[in-house]
GROMACS .gro file of C-alpha atoms in nm:
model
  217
    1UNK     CA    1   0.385  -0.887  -0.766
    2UNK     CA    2   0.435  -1.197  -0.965
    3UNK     CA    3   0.572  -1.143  -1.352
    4UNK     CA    4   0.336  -1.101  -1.647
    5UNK     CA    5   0.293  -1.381  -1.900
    6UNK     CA    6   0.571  -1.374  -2.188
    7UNK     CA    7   0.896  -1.374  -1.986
    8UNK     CA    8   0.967  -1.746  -1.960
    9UNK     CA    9   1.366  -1.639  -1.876
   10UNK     CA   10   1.253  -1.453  -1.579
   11UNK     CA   11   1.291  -1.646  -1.201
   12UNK     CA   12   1.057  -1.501  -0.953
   13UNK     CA   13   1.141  -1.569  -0.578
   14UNK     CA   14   0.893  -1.483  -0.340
   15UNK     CA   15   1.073  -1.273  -0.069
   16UNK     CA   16   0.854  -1.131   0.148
   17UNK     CA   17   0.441  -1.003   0.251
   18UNK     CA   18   0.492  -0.645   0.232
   19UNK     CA   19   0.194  -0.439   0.393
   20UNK     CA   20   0.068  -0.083   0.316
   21UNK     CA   21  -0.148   0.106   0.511
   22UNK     CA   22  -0.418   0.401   0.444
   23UNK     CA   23  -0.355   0.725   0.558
   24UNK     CA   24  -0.573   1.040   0.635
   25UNK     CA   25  -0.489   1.383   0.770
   26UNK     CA   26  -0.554   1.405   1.171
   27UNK     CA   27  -0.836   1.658   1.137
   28UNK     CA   28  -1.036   1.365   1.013
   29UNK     CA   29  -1.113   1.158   1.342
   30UNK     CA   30  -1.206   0.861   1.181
   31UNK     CA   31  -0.993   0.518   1.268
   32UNK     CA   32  -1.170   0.264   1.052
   33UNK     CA   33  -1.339   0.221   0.746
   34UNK     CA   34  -1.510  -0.065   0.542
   35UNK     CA   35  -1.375  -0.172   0.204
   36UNK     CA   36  -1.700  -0.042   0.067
   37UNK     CA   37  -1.659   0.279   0.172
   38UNK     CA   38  -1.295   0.334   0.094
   39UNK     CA   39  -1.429   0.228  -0.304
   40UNK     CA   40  -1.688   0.517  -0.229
   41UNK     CA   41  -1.446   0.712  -0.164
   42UNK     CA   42  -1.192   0.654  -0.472
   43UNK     CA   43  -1.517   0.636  -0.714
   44UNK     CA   44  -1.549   1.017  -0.607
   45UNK     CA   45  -1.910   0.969  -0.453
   46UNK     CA   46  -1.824   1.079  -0.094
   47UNK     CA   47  -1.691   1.446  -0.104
   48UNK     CA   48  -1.754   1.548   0.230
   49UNK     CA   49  -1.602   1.310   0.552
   50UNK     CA   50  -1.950   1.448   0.704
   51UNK     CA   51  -2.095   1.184   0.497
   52UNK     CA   52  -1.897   0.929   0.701
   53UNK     CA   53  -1.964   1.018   1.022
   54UNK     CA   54  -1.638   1.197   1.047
   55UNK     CA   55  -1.584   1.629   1.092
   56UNK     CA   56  -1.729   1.886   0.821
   57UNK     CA   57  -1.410   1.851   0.557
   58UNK     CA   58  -1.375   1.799   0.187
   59UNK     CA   59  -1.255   1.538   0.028
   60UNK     CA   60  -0.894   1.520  -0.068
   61UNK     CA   61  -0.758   1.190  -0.222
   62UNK     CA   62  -0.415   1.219  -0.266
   63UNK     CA   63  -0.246   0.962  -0.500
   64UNK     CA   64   0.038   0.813  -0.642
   65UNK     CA   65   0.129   0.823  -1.017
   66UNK     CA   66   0.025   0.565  -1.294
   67UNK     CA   67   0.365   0.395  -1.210
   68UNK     CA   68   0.383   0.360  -0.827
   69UNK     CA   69   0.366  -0.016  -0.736
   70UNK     CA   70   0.205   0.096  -0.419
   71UNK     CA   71  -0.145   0.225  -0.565
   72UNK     CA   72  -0.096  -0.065  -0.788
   73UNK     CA   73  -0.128  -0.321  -0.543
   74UNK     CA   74  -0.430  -0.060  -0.383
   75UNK     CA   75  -0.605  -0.014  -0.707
   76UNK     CA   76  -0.579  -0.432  -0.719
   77UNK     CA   77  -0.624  -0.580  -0.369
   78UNK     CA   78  -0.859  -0.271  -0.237
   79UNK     CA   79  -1.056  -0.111  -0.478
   80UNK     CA   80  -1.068  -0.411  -0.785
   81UNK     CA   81  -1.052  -0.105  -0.991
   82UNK     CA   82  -0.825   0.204  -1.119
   83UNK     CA   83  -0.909   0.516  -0.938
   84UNK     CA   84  -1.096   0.823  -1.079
   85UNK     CA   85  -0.915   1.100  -1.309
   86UNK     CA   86  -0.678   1.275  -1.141
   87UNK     CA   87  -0.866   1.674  -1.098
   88UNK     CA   88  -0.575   1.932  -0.905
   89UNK     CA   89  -0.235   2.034  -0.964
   90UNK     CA   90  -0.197   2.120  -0.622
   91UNK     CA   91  -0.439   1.866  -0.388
   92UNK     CA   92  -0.603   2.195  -0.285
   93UNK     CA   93  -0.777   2.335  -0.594
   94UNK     CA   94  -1.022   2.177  -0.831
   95UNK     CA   95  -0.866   2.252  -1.149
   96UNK     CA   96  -1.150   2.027  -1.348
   97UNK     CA   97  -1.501   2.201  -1.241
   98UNK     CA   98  -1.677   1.873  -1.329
   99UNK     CA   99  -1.487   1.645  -1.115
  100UNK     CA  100  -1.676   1.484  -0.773
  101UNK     CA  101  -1.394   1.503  -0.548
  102UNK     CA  102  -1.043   1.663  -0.535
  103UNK     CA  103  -0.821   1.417  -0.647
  104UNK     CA  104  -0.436   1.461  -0.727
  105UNK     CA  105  -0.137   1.255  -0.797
  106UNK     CA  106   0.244   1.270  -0.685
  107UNK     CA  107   0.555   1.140  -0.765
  108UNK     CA  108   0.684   0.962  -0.411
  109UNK     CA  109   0.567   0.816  -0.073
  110UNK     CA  110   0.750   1.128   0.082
  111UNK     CA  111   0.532   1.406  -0.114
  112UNK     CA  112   0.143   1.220  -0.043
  113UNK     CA  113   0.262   1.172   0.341
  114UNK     CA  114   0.384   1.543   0.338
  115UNK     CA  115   0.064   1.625   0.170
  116UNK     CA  116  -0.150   1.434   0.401
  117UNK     CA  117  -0.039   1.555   0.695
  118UNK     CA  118  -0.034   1.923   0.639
  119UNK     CA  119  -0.385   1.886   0.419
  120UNK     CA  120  -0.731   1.899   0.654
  121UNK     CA  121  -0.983   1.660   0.512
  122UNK     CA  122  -0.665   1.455   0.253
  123UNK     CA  123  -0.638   1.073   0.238
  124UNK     CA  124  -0.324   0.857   0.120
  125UNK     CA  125  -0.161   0.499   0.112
  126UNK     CA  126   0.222   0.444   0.152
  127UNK     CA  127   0.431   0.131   0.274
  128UNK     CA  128   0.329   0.032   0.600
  129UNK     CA  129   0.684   0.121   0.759
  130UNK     CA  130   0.681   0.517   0.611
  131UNK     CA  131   0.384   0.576   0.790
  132UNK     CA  132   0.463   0.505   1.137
  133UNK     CA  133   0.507   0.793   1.344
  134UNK     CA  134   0.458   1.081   1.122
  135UNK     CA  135   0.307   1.399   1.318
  136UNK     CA  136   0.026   1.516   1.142
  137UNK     CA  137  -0.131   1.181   1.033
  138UNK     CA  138  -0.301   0.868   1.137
  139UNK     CA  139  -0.328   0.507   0.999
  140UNK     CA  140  -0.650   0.373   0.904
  141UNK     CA  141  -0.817   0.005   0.994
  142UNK     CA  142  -0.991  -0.170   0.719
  143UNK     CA  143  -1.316  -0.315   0.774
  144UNK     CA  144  -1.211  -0.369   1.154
  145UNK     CA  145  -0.841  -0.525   1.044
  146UNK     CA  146  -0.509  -0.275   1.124
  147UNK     CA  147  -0.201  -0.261   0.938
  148UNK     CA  148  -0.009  -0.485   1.141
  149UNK     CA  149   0.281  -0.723   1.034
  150UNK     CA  150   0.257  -0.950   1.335
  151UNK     CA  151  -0.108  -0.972   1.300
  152UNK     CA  152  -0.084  -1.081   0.922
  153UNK     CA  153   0.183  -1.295   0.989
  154UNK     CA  154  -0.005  -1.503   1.281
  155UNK     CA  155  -0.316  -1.517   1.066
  156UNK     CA  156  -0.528  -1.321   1.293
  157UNK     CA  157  -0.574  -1.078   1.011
  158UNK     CA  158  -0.765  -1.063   0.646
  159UNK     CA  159  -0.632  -0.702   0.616
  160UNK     CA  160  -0.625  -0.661   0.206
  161UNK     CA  161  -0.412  -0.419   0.153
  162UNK     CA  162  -0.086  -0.657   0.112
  163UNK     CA  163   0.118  -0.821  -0.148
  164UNK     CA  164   0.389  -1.064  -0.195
  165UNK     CA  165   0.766  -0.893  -0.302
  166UNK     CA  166   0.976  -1.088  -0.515
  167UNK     CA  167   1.327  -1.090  -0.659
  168UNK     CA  168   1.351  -1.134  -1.054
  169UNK     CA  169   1.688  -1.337  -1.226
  170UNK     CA  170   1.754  -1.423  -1.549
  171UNK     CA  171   1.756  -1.790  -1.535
  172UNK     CA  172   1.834  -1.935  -1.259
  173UNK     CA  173   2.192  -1.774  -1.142
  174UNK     CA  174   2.472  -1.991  -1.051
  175UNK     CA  175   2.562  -2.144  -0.728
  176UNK     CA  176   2.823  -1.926  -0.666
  177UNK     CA  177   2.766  -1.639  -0.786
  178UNK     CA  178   2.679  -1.306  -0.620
  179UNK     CA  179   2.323  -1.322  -0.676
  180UNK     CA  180   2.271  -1.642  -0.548
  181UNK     CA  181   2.446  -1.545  -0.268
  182UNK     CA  182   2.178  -1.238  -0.190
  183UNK     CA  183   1.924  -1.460  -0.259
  184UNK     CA  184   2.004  -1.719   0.040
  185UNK     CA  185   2.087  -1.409   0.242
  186UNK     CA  186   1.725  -1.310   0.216
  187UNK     CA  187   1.568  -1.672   0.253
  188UNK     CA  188   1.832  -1.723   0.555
  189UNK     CA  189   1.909  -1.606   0.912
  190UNK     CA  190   2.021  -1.219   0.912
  191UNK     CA  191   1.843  -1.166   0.618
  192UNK     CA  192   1.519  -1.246   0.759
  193UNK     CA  193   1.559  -1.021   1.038
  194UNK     CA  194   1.662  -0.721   0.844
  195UNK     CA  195   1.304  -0.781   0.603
  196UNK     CA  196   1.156  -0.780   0.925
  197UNK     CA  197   1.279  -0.464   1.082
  198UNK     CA  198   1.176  -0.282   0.777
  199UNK     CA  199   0.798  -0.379   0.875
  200UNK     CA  200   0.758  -0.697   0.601
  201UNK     CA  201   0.672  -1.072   0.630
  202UNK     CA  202   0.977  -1.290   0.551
  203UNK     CA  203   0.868  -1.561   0.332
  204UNK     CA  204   1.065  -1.854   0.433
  205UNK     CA  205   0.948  -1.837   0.805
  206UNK     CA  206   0.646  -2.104   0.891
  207UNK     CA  207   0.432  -1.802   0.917
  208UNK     CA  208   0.536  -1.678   0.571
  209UNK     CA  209   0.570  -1.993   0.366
  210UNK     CA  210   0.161  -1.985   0.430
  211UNK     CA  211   0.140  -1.651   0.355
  212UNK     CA  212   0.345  -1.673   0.052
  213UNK     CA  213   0.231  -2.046  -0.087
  214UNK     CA  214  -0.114  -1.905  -0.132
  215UNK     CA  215  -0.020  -1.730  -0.461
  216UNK     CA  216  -0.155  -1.411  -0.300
  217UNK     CA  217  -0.209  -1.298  -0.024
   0.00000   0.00000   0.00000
């Protein structure tokens, strides 16, 4: 995301649209959810999928830690809010008797996909890319909209759950220097395709210059 107030040395270039995607545990059959009920969810006021229309399974949010950019951009462009107290160790116990819903938090994208997928009745969010073709899992649509690059990028998509990468210089680096270099590597040819492959929208395509000019996405 773009750099907090106070850094005036700091260059941001916008790079790229990167996309994440919401993940639950195959058991539960549902494919899409509204926005409203996904903040249900994360406020801890649905603890059975039942309550969704989906199969007779408890709740299991399974999160990322404080630090993960990736429930940071959730927690801003999904829910508008932070998510409810972490309550298990484990994802499988209630270790806090009082809490609504099962809730735990993990160190990597690896360890909530592992978790999700081996978990009946567990939801996630990871990058868009890690969660493509993982046994044991499906991806969820938001309020009708999929996680889909090329439907973000050709503007036949609101999907929220997006953000804009940038890279960060001190200054602005000289011309020829190494970092300059990388920089018009990512804004030019190859470079472009390589963002691409690993399931982002480059920003200095036609497409992405729109996406990327908004200040958000």
């Amino acid at each position: 995301g773009p750099k907090p107030s106070g850094m005036p040395e700091l260059r941001e270039n916008r790079i790229a649209v990167s996309v994440f995607a919401l993940v639950v545990n195959e058991d539960v059959r549902l494919r899409d959810l509204s926005t409203v009920d996904v903040r249900r969810l994360y406020r801890g006021e649905i603890a059975n999928w039942s309550e969704l229309g989906g199969p007779d399974l408890p709740v299991h949010l399974v999160s990322r830690d404080a630090n993960s950019g990736t429930r940071q951009v959730f927690q801003q462009r999904v829910l508008g809010r932070g998510e409810i107290a972490h309550s298990s160790v484990d994802c499988v116990h209630r270790d806090d008797p009082s809490a609504p819903v099962i809730r735990c938090e993990l160190d990597s994208t690896e360890q909530v996909l592992d978790t999700v997928a081996e978990l009946p009745g567990a939801i996630g969010y990871s990058e868009l890319n890690r969660a493509i073709g993982i046994k044991g899992l499906h991806r969820l649509d938001l309020d009708g909209d999929p996680a889909s690059v090329d439907a973000i990028e050709h503007g036949t998509s609101s999907y929220p759950y997006r953000e804009i990468e940038y890279a960060y210089t001190y200054g602005q680096p000289p011309a020829d220097s190494l970092a300059s270099s990388f920089l018009t590597y990512l804004a030019r040819g190859n470079g472009q395709d390589v963002i691409r492959t690993h399931g982002h929208v480059p920003c200095w395509t036609p497409e992405g210059m729109e996406l990327c000019g908004r200040g958000g996405p």
